[in-house]
Structure formats: C-alpha cells, structure tokens
Short mmCIF file of C-alpha atoms in Angstrom, two decimals:
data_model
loop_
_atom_site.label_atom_id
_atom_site.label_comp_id
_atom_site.label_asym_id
_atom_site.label_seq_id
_atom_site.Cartn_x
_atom_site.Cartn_y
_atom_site.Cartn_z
CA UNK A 6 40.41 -26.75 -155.86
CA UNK A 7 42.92 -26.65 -153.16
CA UNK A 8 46.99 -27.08 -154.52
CA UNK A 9 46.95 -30.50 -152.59
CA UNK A 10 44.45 -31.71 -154.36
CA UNK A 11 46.75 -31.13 -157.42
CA UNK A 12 49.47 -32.37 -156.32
CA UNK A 13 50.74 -36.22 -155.70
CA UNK A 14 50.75 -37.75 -152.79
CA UNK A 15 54.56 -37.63 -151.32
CA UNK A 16 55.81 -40.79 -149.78
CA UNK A 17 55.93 -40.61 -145.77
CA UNK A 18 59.46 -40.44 -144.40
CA UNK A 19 60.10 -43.32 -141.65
CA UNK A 20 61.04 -41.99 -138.63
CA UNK A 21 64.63 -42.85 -137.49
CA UNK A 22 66.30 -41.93 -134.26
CA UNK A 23 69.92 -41.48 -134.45
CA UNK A 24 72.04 -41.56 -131.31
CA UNK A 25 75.30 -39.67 -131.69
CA UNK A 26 78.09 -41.12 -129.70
CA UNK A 27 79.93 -38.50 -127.76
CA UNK A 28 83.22 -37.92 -127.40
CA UNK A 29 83.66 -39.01 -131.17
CA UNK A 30 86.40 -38.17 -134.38
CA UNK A 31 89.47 -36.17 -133.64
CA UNK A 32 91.48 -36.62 -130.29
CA UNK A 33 94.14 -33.87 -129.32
CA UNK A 34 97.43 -35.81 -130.93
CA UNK A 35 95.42 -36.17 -134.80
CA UNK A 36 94.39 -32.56 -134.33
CA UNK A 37 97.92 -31.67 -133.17
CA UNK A 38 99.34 -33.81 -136.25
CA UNK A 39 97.24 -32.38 -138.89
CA UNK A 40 97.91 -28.86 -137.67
CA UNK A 41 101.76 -29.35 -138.19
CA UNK A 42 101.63 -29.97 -141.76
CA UNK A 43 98.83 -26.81 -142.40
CA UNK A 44 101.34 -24.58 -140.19
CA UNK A 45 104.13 -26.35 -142.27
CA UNK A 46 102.76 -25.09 -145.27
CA UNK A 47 101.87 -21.69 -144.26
CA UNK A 48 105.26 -20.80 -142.77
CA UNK A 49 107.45 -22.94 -145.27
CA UNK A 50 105.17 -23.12 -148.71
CA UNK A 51 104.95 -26.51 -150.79
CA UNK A 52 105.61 -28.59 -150.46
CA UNK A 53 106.06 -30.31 -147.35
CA UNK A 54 106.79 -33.75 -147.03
CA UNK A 55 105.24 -36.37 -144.80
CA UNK A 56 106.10 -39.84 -144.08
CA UNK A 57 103.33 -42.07 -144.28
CA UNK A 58 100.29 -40.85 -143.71
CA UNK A 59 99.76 -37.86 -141.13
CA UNK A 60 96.91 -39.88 -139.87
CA UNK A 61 94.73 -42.70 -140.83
CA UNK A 62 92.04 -41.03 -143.06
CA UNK A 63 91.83 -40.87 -146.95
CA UNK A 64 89.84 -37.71 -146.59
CA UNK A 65 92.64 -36.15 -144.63
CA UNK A 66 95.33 -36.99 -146.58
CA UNK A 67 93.86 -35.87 -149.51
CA UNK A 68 92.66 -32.61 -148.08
CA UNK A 69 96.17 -31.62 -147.21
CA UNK A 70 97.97 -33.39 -150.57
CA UNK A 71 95.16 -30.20 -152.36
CA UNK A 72 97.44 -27.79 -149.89
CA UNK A 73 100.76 -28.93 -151.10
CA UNK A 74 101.66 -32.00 -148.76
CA UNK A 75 103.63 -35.20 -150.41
CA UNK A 76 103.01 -38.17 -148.77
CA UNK A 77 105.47 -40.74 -148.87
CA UNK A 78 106.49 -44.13 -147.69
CA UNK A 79 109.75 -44.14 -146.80
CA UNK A 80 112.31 -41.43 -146.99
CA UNK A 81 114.25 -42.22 -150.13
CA UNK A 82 111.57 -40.97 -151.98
CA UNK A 83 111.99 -37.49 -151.18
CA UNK A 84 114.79 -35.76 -152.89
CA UNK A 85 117.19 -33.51 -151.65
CA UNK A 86 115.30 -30.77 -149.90
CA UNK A 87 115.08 -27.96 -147.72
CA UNK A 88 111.81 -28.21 -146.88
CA UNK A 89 110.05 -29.87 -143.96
CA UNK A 90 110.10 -33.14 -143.65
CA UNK A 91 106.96 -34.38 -141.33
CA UNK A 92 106.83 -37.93 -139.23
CA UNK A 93 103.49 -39.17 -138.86
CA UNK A 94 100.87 -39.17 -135.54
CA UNK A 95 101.82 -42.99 -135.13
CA UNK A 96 105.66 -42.48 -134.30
CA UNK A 97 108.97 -43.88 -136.08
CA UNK A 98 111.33 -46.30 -135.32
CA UNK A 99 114.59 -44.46 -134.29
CA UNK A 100 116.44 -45.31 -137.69
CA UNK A 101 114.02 -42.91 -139.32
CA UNK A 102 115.45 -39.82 -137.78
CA UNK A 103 118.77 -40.95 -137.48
CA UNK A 104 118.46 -41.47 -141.77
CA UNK A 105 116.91 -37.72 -142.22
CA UNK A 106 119.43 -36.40 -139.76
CA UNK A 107 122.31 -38.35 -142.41
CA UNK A 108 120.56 -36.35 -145.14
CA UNK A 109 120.74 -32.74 -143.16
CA UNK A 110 116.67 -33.06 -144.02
CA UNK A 111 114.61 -30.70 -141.71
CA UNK A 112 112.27 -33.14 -139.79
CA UNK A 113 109.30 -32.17 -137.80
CA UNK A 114 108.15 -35.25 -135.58
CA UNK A 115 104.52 -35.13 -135.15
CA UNK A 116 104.35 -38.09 -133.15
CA UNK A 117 101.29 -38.08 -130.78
CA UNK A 118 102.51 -37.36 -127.41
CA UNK A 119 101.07 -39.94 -125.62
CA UNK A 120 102.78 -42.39 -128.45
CA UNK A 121 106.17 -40.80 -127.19
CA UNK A 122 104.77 -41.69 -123.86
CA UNK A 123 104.97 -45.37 -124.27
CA UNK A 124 108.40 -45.03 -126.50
CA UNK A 125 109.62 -43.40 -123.06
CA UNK A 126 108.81 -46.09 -121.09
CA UNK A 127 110.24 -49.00 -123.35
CA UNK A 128 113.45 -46.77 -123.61
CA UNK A 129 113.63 -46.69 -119.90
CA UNK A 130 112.48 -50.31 -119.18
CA UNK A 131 115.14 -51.51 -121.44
CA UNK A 132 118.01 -49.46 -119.71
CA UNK A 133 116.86 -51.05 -116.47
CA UNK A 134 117.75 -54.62 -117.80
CA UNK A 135 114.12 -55.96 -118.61
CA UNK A 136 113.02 -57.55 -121.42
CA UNK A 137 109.69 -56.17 -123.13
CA UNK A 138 106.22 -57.15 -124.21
CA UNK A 139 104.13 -55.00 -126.17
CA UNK A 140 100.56 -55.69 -126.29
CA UNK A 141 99.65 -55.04 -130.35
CA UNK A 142 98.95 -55.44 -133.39
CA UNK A 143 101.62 -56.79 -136.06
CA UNK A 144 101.87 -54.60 -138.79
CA UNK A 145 100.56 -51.42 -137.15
CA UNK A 146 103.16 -48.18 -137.84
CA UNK A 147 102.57 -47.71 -133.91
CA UNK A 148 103.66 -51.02 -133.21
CA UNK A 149 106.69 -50.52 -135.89
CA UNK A 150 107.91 -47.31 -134.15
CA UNK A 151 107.53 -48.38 -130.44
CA UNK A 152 109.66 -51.53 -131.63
CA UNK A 153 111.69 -49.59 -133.30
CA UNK A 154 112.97 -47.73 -130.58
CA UNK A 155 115.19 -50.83 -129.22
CA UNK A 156 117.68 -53.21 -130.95
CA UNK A 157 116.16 -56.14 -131.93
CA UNK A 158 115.24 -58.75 -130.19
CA UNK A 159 114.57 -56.17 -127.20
CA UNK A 160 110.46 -56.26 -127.78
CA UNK A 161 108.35 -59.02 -128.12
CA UNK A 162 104.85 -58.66 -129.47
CA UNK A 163 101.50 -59.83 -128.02
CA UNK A 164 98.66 -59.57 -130.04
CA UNK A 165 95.61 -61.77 -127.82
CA UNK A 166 94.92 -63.71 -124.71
CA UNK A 167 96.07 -67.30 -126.00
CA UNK A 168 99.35 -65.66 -127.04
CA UNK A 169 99.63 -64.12 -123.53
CA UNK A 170 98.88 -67.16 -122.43
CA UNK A 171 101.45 -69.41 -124.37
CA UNK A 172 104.49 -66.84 -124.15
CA UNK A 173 107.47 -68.69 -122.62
CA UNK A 174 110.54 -65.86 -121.64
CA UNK A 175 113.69 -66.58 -121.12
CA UNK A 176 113.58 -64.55 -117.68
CA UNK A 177 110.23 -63.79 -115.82
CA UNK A 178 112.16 -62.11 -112.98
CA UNK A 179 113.33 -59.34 -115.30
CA UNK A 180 109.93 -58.37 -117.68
CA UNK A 181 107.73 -54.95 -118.45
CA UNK A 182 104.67 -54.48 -120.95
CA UNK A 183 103.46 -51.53 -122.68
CA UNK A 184 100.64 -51.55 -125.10
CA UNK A 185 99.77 -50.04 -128.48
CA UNK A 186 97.35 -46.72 -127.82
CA UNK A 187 94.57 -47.59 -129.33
CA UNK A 188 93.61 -50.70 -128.48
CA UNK A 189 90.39 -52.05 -127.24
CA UNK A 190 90.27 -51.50 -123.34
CA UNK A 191 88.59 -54.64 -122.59
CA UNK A 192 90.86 -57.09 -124.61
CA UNK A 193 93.73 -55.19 -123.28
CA UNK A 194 92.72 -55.42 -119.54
CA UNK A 195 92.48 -59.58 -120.41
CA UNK A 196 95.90 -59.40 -121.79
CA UNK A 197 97.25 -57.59 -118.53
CA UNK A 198 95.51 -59.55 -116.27
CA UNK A 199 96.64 -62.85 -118.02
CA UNK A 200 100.45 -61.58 -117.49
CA UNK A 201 100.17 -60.55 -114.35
CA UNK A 202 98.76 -63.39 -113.08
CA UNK A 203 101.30 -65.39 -115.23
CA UNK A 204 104.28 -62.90 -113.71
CA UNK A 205 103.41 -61.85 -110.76
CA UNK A 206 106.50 -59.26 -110.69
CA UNK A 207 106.05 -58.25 -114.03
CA UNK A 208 106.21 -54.19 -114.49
CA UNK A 209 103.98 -51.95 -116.19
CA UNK A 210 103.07 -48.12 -117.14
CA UNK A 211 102.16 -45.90 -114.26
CA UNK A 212 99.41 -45.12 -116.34
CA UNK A 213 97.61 -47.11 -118.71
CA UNK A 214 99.37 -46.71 -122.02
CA UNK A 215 95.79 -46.71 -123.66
CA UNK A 216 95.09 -43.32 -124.79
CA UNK A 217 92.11 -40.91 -123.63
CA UNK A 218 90.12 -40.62 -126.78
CA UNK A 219 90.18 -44.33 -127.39
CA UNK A 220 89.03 -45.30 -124.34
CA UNK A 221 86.59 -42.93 -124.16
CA UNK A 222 85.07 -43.39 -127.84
CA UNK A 223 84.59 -47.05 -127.06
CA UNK A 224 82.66 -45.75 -123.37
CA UNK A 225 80.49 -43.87 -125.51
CA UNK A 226 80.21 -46.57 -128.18
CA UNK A 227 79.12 -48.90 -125.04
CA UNK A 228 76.45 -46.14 -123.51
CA UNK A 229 74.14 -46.72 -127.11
CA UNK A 230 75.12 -49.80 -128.30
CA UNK A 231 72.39 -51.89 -126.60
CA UNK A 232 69.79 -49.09 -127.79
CA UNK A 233 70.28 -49.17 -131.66
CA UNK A 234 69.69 -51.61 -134.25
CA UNK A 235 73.29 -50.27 -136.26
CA UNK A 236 75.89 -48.63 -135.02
CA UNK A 237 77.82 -46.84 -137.88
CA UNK A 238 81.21 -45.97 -137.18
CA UNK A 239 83.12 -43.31 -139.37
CA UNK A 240 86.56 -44.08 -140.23
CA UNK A 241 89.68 -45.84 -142.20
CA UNK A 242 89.65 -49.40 -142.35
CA UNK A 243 93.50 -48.99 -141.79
CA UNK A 244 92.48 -47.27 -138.59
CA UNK A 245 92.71 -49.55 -135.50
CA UNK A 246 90.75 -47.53 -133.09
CA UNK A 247 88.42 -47.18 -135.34
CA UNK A 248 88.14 -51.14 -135.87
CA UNK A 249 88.08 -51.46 -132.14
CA UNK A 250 84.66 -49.27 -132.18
CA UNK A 251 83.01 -51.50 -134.56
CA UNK A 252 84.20 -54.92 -132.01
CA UNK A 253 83.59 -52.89 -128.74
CA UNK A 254 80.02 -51.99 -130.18
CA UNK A 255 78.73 -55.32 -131.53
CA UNK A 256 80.22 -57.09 -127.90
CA UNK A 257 78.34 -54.68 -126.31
CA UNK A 258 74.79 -55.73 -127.36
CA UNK A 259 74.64 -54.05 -130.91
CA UNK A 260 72.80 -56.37 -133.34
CA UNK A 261 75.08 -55.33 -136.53
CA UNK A 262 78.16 -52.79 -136.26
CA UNK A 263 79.86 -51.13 -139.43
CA UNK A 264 82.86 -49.28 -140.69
CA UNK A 265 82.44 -46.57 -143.51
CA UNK A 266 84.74 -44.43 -144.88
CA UNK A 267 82.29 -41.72 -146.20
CA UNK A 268 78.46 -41.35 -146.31
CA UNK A 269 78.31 -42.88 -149.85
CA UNK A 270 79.23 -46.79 -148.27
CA UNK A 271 76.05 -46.55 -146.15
CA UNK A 272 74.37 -49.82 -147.28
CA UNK A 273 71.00 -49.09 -146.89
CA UNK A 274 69.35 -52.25 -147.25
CA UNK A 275 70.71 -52.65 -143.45
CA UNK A 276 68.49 -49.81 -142.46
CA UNK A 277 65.22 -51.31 -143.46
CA UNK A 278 63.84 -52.48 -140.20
CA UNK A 279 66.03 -50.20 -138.13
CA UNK A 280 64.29 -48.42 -135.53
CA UNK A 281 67.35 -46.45 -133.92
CA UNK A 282 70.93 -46.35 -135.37
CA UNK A 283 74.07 -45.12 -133.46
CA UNK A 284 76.58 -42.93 -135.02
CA UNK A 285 80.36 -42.57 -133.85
CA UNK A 286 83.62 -41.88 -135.36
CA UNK A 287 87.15 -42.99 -134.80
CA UNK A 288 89.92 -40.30 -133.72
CA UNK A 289 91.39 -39.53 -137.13
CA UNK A 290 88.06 -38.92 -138.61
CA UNK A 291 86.77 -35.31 -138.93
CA UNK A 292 83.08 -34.13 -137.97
CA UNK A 293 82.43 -32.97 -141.35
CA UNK A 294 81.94 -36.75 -142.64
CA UNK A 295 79.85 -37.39 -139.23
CA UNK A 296 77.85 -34.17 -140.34
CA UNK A 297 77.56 -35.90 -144.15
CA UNK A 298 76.18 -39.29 -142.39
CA UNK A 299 73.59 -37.57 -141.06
CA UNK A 300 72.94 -35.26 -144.25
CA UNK A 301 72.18 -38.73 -145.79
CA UNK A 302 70.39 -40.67 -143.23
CA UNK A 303 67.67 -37.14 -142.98
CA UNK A 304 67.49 -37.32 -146.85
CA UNK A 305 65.85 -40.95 -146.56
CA UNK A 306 64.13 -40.67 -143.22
CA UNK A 307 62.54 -38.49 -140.42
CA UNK A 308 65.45 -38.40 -138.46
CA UNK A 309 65.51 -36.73 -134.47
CA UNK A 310 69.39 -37.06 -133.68
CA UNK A 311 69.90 -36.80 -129.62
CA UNK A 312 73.77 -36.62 -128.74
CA UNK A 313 74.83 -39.24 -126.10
CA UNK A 314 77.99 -37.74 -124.02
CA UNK A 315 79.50 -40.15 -121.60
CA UNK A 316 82.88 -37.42 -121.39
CA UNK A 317 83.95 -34.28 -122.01
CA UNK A 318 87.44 -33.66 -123.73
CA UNK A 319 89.58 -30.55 -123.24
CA UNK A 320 93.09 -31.93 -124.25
CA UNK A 321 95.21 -30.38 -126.75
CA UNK A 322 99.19 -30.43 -127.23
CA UNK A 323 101.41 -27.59 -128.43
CA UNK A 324 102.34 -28.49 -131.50
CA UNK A 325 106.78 -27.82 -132.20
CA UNK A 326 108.62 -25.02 -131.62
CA UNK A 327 110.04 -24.33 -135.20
CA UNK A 328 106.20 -23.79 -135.95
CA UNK A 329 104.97 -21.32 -133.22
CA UNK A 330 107.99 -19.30 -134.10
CA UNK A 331 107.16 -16.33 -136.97
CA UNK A 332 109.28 -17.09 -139.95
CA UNK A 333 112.18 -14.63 -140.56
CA UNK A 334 112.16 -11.85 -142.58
#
C-alpha cells in the first residue's frame, strides 16, 4: 500500500494572484526620519526623545520605543535633559523650536525635506505681501507645522473643491497656495485648477509641493487597480498617504479597497471570490509587514505574486550633521 493511500486527502489550495504595487512603503524623508533617532541612540544612548511620532506607523514607533526612544506629545513632557530631543518627519510649527531653544534642549529636526520645502515657500510668499492658501487636511501635524510657520491669520486652509470653490479673500490680486505632501494628486490638481481659474494671477510652487513617493504610490496603485478584485494597502489609519491609496485605488476601478495595519486585520471573508488581489503600502510602512501580508495570503492560498513597477526610486537625504559626526572621546 502506497503512503497516499494512508494518508487523508489535503484540501486544494485556491489559486490567488497577487499583484505587488511598485514603488511601495518607505520614501527617502521616513527612511531619513527613522534613521535619526537609531543614529540618535547609538551616538547619544537612551533615551532620546521624540515629539510625536517619528512617523505614522505603530510598528515603527514601537520598534524604536524597544531601542530606547520616548515619544511624546508636546514638549513639557520631557524633563530637563541633555539628551536629544527629535521633531518628527511631518514638521513643527516654529513655536516648537523656539520653546526647546528656551529650555537649552538639544533638538534634532527630522523634518522631511521636501516638508521644509513647502515651509520655504509659505515663509517667502508671506514676506512678499501675499496672503496664503494651503490645500489640506485640518488636523494633520503637516498641516499644523506649515501653518505654524506664519502668525496667524497668515494661512488659510482648503480642504476640497466646494471649499475652493466658495473661498471669498479679502485680496485676489495678492494670493499663493501650497499644498500638504501627501495628498491625493488628482483631488489636488481639481483644487488647483478650481483656483486658478477662480484667480487667474494667483501664485504657486515651482514645483508641485506633492511629494515623489506619494505620487508615485498612487501611479502604481492606478497601474493594478482595475486588475484585482482587493487592493490591500499596508499602513496607519492616521497616515494620510496611506488613506489616499485606499481612495485613489477604489476611483480607479478597484471593486473593494482596504487599510490594514498588520497581516492579522486581513478579513478574509473578502477574499472568498477573489481572483487577483493587489498589495501596496503607504510611505511610513516598512516591507517587513508587506512581506507578512503575503506570508498570510500563501498560508491560505496558491499564491504567484508578480511585482508591478510603474517607477524606480533612488532618493535619499543626508540625515543632520550632529549625527554623521563621530562622538567625542
């Protein structure tokens, strides 16, 4: 008697094709961030202090808070210290280093570059005598620090087309935009269009204040949406660009579209006439939970995984001075 004759018969594994959306996860500023508070560590020791967190992932933050990092909220809940004192990916409004300069604390601003980008251009636009608009979303730190760079009153938000549309200034002869980074690319471009049409003399960023890896993530998102039954997109649901790849992928011909944190939120009963599901991942979300996704989808079906790449990335920033320097002696 043969050993399968012995044994059970084993349930056939559906077959499932997975498209991975490339570029996907980290972008060059959250890579830049979280290297700042693991080179903060290993020069300075714990623990190192960051306000708010580094970047918008729970896996992240609790990753580095196992290192030695203290995440706070605001900066009266660190006590008197000589250790670093870390600003977050998303920038700060102005008062925040003006208070840890008050307090001799030893700040490290890990705001994204291209964040300090836009801050630039609202600091310059407001020096020139025009009032700003800043195409957002309430709430957002982003939004909080690129406001925060002016005296208020100086910025006025803008968070959809109707509100673009209904927006009344005082003087249209004298206005600028900028926008939040990571925004969706298509609701932004309505926005623009809606003021420009509405103020014709209206200035704006030499280049689009978008970032890279959003727009590109939601360009990938768009190349397999209208070839998968589900798109699953890795990342924070405090994470606006990765909320814009769950939008950009359902508009784009996606039946269904959802947001997990980690591989364990996968609600499977959505997966039980899928043929094909995508697979992305928003810019603060590392490739070791994509790489768990797909550990779980191949534990339940047949899976052949084929990588879609509509870009190819080679960005990165220098991360501060006071960390490429070797400590002293």
């Amino acid at each position: 008697m043969s050993p399968s004759d012995t044994e059970p018969d084993r349930p056939q594994r559906r077959a499932l094709k997975v498209l991975l959306a490339a570029p996907r996860g980290f972008c060059a500023g959250v890579d830049r961030a979280i290297q700042i508070v693991e080179l903060a560590l290993a020069k300075f020791g714990a623990p190192v202090y960051v306000r708010h967190e580094i970047v918008h992932n729970r896996y992240v933050v609790e990753s580095l808070k196992a290192k030695g990092a203290v995440f706070v909220e605001e900066l009266d809940e660190i006590p008197d210290t000589t250790q670093p004192v870390i600003f977050s990916a998303h920038g700060v409004p102005k008062s925040v280093p003006r208070a840890a300069k008050s307090r001799n604390m030893f700040a490290i601003d890990a705001t994204c570059p291209l964040v300090f980008k836009v801050h630039t251009e609202a600091t310059r636009h407001f020096a020139e005598g025009r009032k700003i608009l800043l195409i957002g979303h309430a709430g957002h730190p982003e939004v909080e620090g690129t406001t925060g760079q002016l005296p208020p009153g100086a910025v006025t938000l803008i968070e959809s087309a109707a509100h673009a549309e209904a927006i009344a200034p005082d003087d249209v002869s004298q206005l600028a935009y900028v926008t939040q980074t990571t925004l969706s690319v298509d609701d932004t471009a309505e926005i623009v269009a809606i003021l420009k049409r509405r103020f014709p003399n209206i200035v704006g960023p030499h280049k689009e204040d978008i970032c890279y890896a959003t727009t590109n993530r939601q360009a990938a998102v768009k190349a397999i949406a209208g070839k998968v039954d589900l798109t699953i997109v890795v990342g924070a649901p405090n994470s606006s660009n990765s909320l814009r790849l769950v939008e950009v992928a359902e508009r784009s011909g996606c039946p269904k579209a959802i947001l997990i944190q980690r591989a364990a939120e996968i609600p499977w009963d959505l997966l039980d006439s899928a043929g094909a599901v995508g697979v992305t991942a928003g810019a603060s979300a590392p490739e070791t939970l994509v790489d768990e996704v797909l550990d779980a989808l191949a534990q339940r079906f047949e899976i052949t995984v084929e990588q879609v790449t509509t870009a190819n990335e080679r960005i990165a920033f220098n991360v501060p001075r006071e960390l490429r320097e070797p400590a002293e002696a």
